[in-house]
Amino acid sequence: MNTNSQTAGALLRQWRQRRRLSQLDLACEAEISTRHLSFVETGRAQPSREMLLHLAEQLEIPLRERNRLLSAAGFAPLYSQHELSDPALAPARQAIEQLLKAHEPYPALAIDRQWNLLAANAALGPFIAGMPDFLLGPPLNVMRLSLHPEGLAPRIANLALWRAHLLMRLQRDAEISGDEALFSLLDELRGYPAPAEVAAPPSDAVLVPLQLHSEQGVLSLISTITVFGTPNDVTLAELALETFFPADAFTAEYLRNLMKAPER
């Protein structure tokens, strides 16, 4: 949906509905009257910059969309947006590079809001070696590479479970951000061939691992997501680091030996 020509009130109403809140719910959380909120949404009242930001905070609107909301109301955007290579983001970029490097010999990667790869450590290389060029980009989309039948999918031992996990994450990201590109990606991935087995974790499972076939056996990895705690830039707010850890001793040893192996 094109929101460039929409009013600030219409955008607020869309975000309120996306968050499944009534006008009364949002008005109570924002500590304003329902009447005033209704007037703002319908355009009968012109909200101040501070009121728009206050409502955006209550609705947990992403920084990119807060800028769009401010612009729709005639205010200047508040949050900067730089390329990761921009000198202004040098401290953040250095922190990312240090975190990625320090995580070796285990894989780690940085992704943007649409799951495109921004950076990775050397441990990721062996896992994507030999993948077809059309999946390696640029940009390399991590979701597409993971679930495409010519990508990593044939190597994933628990594909049904991992696929369900990734699709759930992607749907949540799409709903939170309202990004149409993520909804399109979700539709694309759902169209890929799905395993016949039921995606049900073991009854004693506390985490969903990524299990990959290797020439020596099945590797088992668990992942964590890291984000910047106080971003004031759109790019940083949308950036996430995913780090993988071995879930068993065999995987840990395999990854350590993989990094020690000479390049072929």
Short mmCIF file of C-alpha atoms in Angstrom, two decimals:
data_model
loop_
_atom_site.label_atom_id
_atom_site.label_comp_id
_atom_site.label_asym_id
_atom_site.label_seq_id
_atom_site.Cartn_x
_atom_site.Cartn_y
_atom_site.Cartn_z
CA MET A 1 0.00 0.00 0.00
CA ASN A 2 1.32 3.45 -0.91
CA THR A 3 1.42 5.56 2.24
CA ASN A 4 3.29 8.52 0.73
CA SER A 5 0.08 10.53 0.18
CA GLN A 6 -1.73 9.46 3.33
CA THR A 7 -2.43 11.82 6.20
CA ALA A 8 -0.80 11.41 9.58
CA GLY A 9 -4.17 10.54 11.07
CA ALA A 10 -4.76 7.77 8.55
CA LEU A 11 -1.30 6.35 9.21
CA LEU A 12 -1.91 6.39 12.96
CA ARG A 13 -5.20 4.58 12.48
CA GLN A 14 -3.48 1.91 10.36
CA TRP A 15 -0.82 1.34 12.99
CA ARG A 16 -3.41 1.21 15.76
CA GLN A 17 -5.38 -1.41 13.84
CA ARG A 18 -2.19 -3.32 13.04
CA ARG A 19 -1.49 -3.47 16.78
CA ARG A 20 -5.08 -4.67 17.35
CA LEU A 21 -5.92 -1.78 19.65
CA SER A 22 -9.19 0.09 19.90
CA GLN A 23 -9.25 3.86 20.13
CA LEU A 24 -10.08 3.47 23.82
CA ASP A 25 -7.09 1.13 24.35
CA LEU A 26 -4.63 3.55 22.72
CA ALA A 27 -6.15 6.61 24.36
CA CYS A 28 -5.77 5.01 27.79
CA GLU A 29 -2.16 4.00 27.14
CA ALA A 30 -1.31 7.45 25.78
CA GLU A 31 -3.26 9.18 28.55
CA ILE A 32 -5.31 11.30 26.16
CA SER A 33 -9.05 11.44 25.53
CA THR A 34 -10.65 9.08 23.06
CA ARG A 35 -12.33 12.10 21.49
CA HIS A 36 -9.00 13.80 20.82
CA LEU A 37 -7.52 10.61 19.34
CA SER A 38 -10.56 10.24 17.10
CA PHE A 39 -10.17 13.83 15.91
CA VAL A 40 -6.49 13.22 15.16
CA GLU A 41 -7.21 10.08 13.16
CA THR A 42 -9.96 11.72 11.12
CA GLY A 43 -8.00 14.91 10.51
CA ARG A 44 -10.32 17.15 12.54
CA ALA A 45 -7.41 17.95 14.88
CA GLN A 46 -3.83 18.71 13.89
CA PRO A 47 -1.49 16.85 16.25
CA SER A 48 1.73 18.42 17.46
CA ARG A 49 5.09 16.86 16.72
CA GLU A 50 5.34 15.79 20.35
CA MET A 51 1.91 14.15 20.26
CA LEU A 52 2.77 12.20 17.12
CA LEU A 53 5.99 10.91 18.67
CA HIS A 54 4.16 10.05 21.89
CA LEU A 55 1.54 8.02 20.01
CA ALA A 56 4.24 6.41 17.87
CA GLU A 57 6.01 5.29 21.03
CA GLN A 58 2.83 3.75 22.42
CA LEU A 59 2.26 1.94 19.13
CA GLU A 60 5.91 0.83 18.88
CA ILE A 61 6.13 2.20 15.35
CA PRO A 62 9.56 1.56 13.75
CA LEU A 63 11.83 4.60 13.33
CA ARG A 64 11.54 4.50 9.54
CA GLU A 65 7.76 4.76 9.80
CA ARG A 66 7.96 7.45 12.48
CA ASN A 67 9.80 9.60 9.97
CA ARG A 68 7.05 8.94 7.44
CA LEU A 69 4.42 9.82 10.03
CA LEU A 70 6.14 13.12 10.82
CA SER A 71 6.50 13.96 7.13
CA ALA A 72 2.81 13.27 6.54
CA ALA A 73 1.99 15.82 9.25
CA GLY A 74 4.31 18.42 7.72
CA PHE A 75 7.20 18.00 10.16
CA ALA A 76 10.82 17.26 9.36
CA PRO A 77 11.96 13.65 9.90
CA LEU A 78 13.59 13.14 13.28
CA TYR A 79 15.70 10.02 12.77
CA SER A 80 18.75 9.90 10.56
CA GLN A 81 19.37 7.14 8.03
CA HIS A 82 22.88 6.29 6.89
CA GLU A 83 24.41 3.47 4.91
CA LEU A 84 26.34 1.12 7.18
CA SER A 85 29.51 2.20 5.34
CA ASP A 86 28.90 5.86 6.19
CA PRO A 87 31.53 7.46 8.47
CA ALA A 88 28.74 8.49 10.86
CA LEU A 89 28.17 4.82 11.68
CA ALA A 90 31.86 3.97 12.06
CA PRO A 91 31.62 3.19 15.82
CA ALA A 92 28.65 0.88 15.27
CA ARG A 93 30.30 -0.75 12.26
CA GLN A 94 33.46 -1.41 14.27
CA ALA A 95 31.39 -2.93 17.07
CA ILE A 96 29.65 -5.22 14.59
CA GLU A 97 32.94 -6.31 13.03
CA GLN A 98 34.43 -7.03 16.46
CA LEU A 99 31.41 -9.08 17.53
CA LEU A 100 31.41 -11.09 14.31
CA LYS A 101 35.13 -11.79 14.49
CA ALA A 102 35.06 -12.65 18.19
CA HIS A 103 32.35 -15.25 17.58
CA GLU A 104 34.57 -17.40 15.36
CA PRO A 105 34.85 -20.35 14.94
CA TYR A 106 31.07 -20.25 15.12
CA PRO A 107 28.97 -18.58 12.38
CA ALA A 108 27.62 -15.06 12.90
CA LEU A 109 25.99 -12.60 10.54
CA ALA A 110 24.45 -9.14 10.42
CA ILE A 111 21.16 -8.64 8.58
CA ASP A 112 18.93 -5.69 7.69
CA ARG A 113 15.17 -5.39 8.19
CA GLN A 114 14.44 -7.47 5.08
CA TRP A 115 16.84 -10.26 6.07
CA ASN A 116 19.49 -9.23 3.56
CA LEU A 117 23.05 -10.07 4.58
CA LEU A 118 25.13 -7.04 5.52
CA ALA A 119 28.20 -8.73 7.00
CA ALA A 120 29.34 -12.12 8.24
CA ASN A 121 32.36 -13.75 9.81
CA ALA A 122 34.61 -16.30 8.13
CA ALA A 123 32.83 -19.21 9.79
CA LEU A 124 29.77 -18.69 7.58
CA GLY A 125 31.71 -19.18 4.36
CA PRO A 126 31.87 -23.00 4.32
CA PHE A 127 28.13 -23.25 4.86
CA ILE A 128 27.20 -21.21 1.79
CA ALA A 129 30.02 -22.40 -0.46
CA GLY A 130 28.70 -23.90 -3.68
CA MET A 131 25.30 -22.21 -3.48
CA PRO A 132 23.97 -20.96 -6.84
CA ASP A 133 24.80 -17.38 -7.76
CA PHE A 134 21.17 -16.27 -7.94
CA LEU A 135 20.81 -17.04 -4.22
CA LEU A 136 24.06 -15.37 -3.23
CA GLY A 137 22.92 -11.98 -4.52
CA PRO A 138 23.67 -9.25 -4.04
CA PRO A 139 21.75 -8.90 -1.95
CA LEU A 140 21.98 -12.30 -0.30
CA ASN A 141 18.66 -12.84 1.42
CA VAL A 142 19.18 -15.15 4.38
CA MET A 143 15.58 -16.38 4.47
CA ARG A 144 15.53 -17.18 0.76
CA LEU A 145 18.90 -18.95 0.90
CA SER A 146 17.78 -21.00 3.90
CA LEU A 147 14.52 -22.32 2.49
CA HIS A 148 15.00 -22.36 -1.27
CA PRO A 149 15.10 -25.92 -2.68
CA GLU A 150 18.40 -25.08 -4.41
CA GLY A 151 19.78 -23.42 -1.31
CA LEU A 152 20.39 -24.79 2.18
CA ALA A 153 17.02 -26.54 2.48
CA PRO A 154 18.24 -29.98 1.26
CA ARG A 155 20.99 -29.90 3.90
CA ILE A 156 18.68 -29.09 6.82
CA ALA A 157 17.95 -32.30 8.71
CA ASN A 158 14.95 -30.86 10.58
CA LEU A 159 13.64 -28.81 7.67
CA ALA A 160 9.95 -29.01 8.65
CA LEU A 161 10.62 -27.61 12.11
CA TRP A 162 13.19 -25.04 11.02
CA ARG A 163 10.99 -23.89 8.13
CA ALA A 164 8.02 -23.38 10.48
CA HIS A 165 10.27 -21.46 12.86
CA LEU A 166 11.60 -19.15 10.14
CA LEU A 167 8.19 -18.50 8.62
CA MET A 168 6.82 -17.61 12.04
CA ARG A 169 9.69 -15.17 12.61
CA LEU A 170 9.23 -13.61 9.20
CA GLN A 171 5.47 -13.21 9.68
CA ARG A 172 6.06 -11.56 13.04
CA ASP A 173 8.62 -9.18 11.52
CA ALA A 174 6.25 -8.31 8.69
CA GLU A 175 3.36 -7.60 11.04
CA ILE A 176 5.48 -5.51 13.40
CA SER A 177 7.12 -3.44 10.66
CA GLY A 178 4.27 -3.29 8.15
CA ASP A 179 6.89 -3.77 5.42
CA GLU A 180 5.20 -4.92 2.22
CA ALA A 181 8.50 -6.41 0.97
CA LEU A 182 8.47 -8.80 3.95
CA PHE A 183 4.90 -9.87 3.24
CA SER A 184 5.93 -10.56 -0.38
CA LEU A 185 8.95 -12.55 0.80
CA LEU A 186 6.72 -14.52 3.16
CA ASP A 187 4.38 -15.42 0.30
CA GLU A 188 7.37 -16.48 -1.81
CA LEU A 189 8.83 -18.73 0.89
CA ARG A 190 5.48 -20.33 1.64
CA GLY A 191 5.37 -21.32 -2.02
CA TYR A 192 8.56 -23.38 -1.77
CA PRO A 193 8.16 -27.17 -1.49
CA ALA A 194 7.34 -28.11 2.09
CA PRO A 195 8.43 -31.33 3.84
CA ALA A 196 5.78 -33.95 4.33
CA GLU A 197 6.53 -34.48 8.02
CA VAL A 198 4.80 -32.56 10.78
CA ALA A 199 6.76 -29.65 12.24
CA ALA A 200 6.60 -30.67 15.89
CA PRO A 201 9.53 -30.29 18.31
CA PRO A 202 10.34 -33.06 20.80
CA SER A 203 8.34 -32.77 24.01
CA ASP A 204 11.51 -32.06 26.02
CA ALA A 205 12.90 -29.42 23.63
CA VAL A 206 13.56 -25.96 25.07
CA LEU A 207 15.07 -24.45 21.89
CA VAL A 208 14.60 -24.97 18.16
CA PRO A 209 18.01 -25.99 16.77
CA LEU A 210 19.22 -25.72 13.21
CA GLN A 211 20.36 -29.22 12.25
CA LEU A 212 22.56 -29.53 9.17
CA HIS A 213 23.84 -32.61 7.40
CA SER A 214 27.63 -32.71 7.04
CA GLU A 215 30.06 -35.30 5.70
CA GLN A 216 30.79 -36.35 9.30
CA GLY A 217 27.29 -36.30 10.75
CA VAL A 218 24.48 -33.96 11.73
CA LEU A 219 25.48 -30.58 13.13
CA SER A 220 23.21 -28.95 15.69
CA LEU A 221 23.22 -25.18 16.22
CA ILE A 222 21.21 -22.77 18.33
CA SER A 223 20.95 -19.07 17.53
CA THR A 224 20.64 -15.79 19.38
CA ILE A 225 19.63 -12.36 18.08
CA THR A 226 21.37 -9.13 19.16
CA VAL A 227 20.14 -5.61 18.41
CA PHE A 228 21.39 -2.15 19.32
CA GLY A 229 19.81 -1.04 22.58
CA THR A 230 19.36 2.70 21.93
CA PRO A 231 19.45 3.36 18.18
CA ASN A 232 18.66 6.84 16.90
CA ASP A 233 19.34 5.94 13.28
CA VAL A 234 16.98 4.01 11.03
CA THR A 235 19.70 1.69 9.72
CA LEU A 236 20.89 0.73 13.19
CA ALA A 237 17.35 0.27 14.47
CA GLU A 238 16.69 -2.22 11.68
CA LEU A 239 19.97 -4.12 12.00
CA ALA A 240 20.27 -7.42 13.86
CA LEU A 241 23.14 -9.79 14.56
CA GLU A 242 22.40 -13.51 14.53
CA THR A 243 25.00 -15.67 16.22
CA PHE A 244 25.03 -19.46 16.14
CA PHE A 245 26.37 -21.66 18.93
CA PRO A 246 27.03 -25.41 18.91
CA ALA A 247 24.31 -27.38 20.65
CA ASP A 248 26.57 -30.37 21.30
CA ALA A 249 30.24 -31.33 21.63
CA PHE A 250 30.39 -32.91 18.16
CA THR A 251 29.25 -29.68 16.49
CA ALA A 252 31.68 -27.59 18.54
CA GLU A 253 34.62 -29.75 17.53
CA TYR A 254 33.53 -29.86 13.90
CA LEU A 255 33.34 -26.06 13.70
CA ARG A 256 36.71 -25.60 15.39
CA ASN A 257 38.35 -28.04 12.96
CA LEU A 258 36.55 -26.43 10.01
CA MET A 259 38.15 -23.07 10.75
CA LYS A 260 41.57 -24.67 11.16
CA ALA A 261 41.37 -26.51 7.83
CA PRO A 262 43.50 -25.03 5.01
CA GLU A 263 41.62 -23.44 2.14
CA ARG A 264 41.12 -25.74 -0.79
#
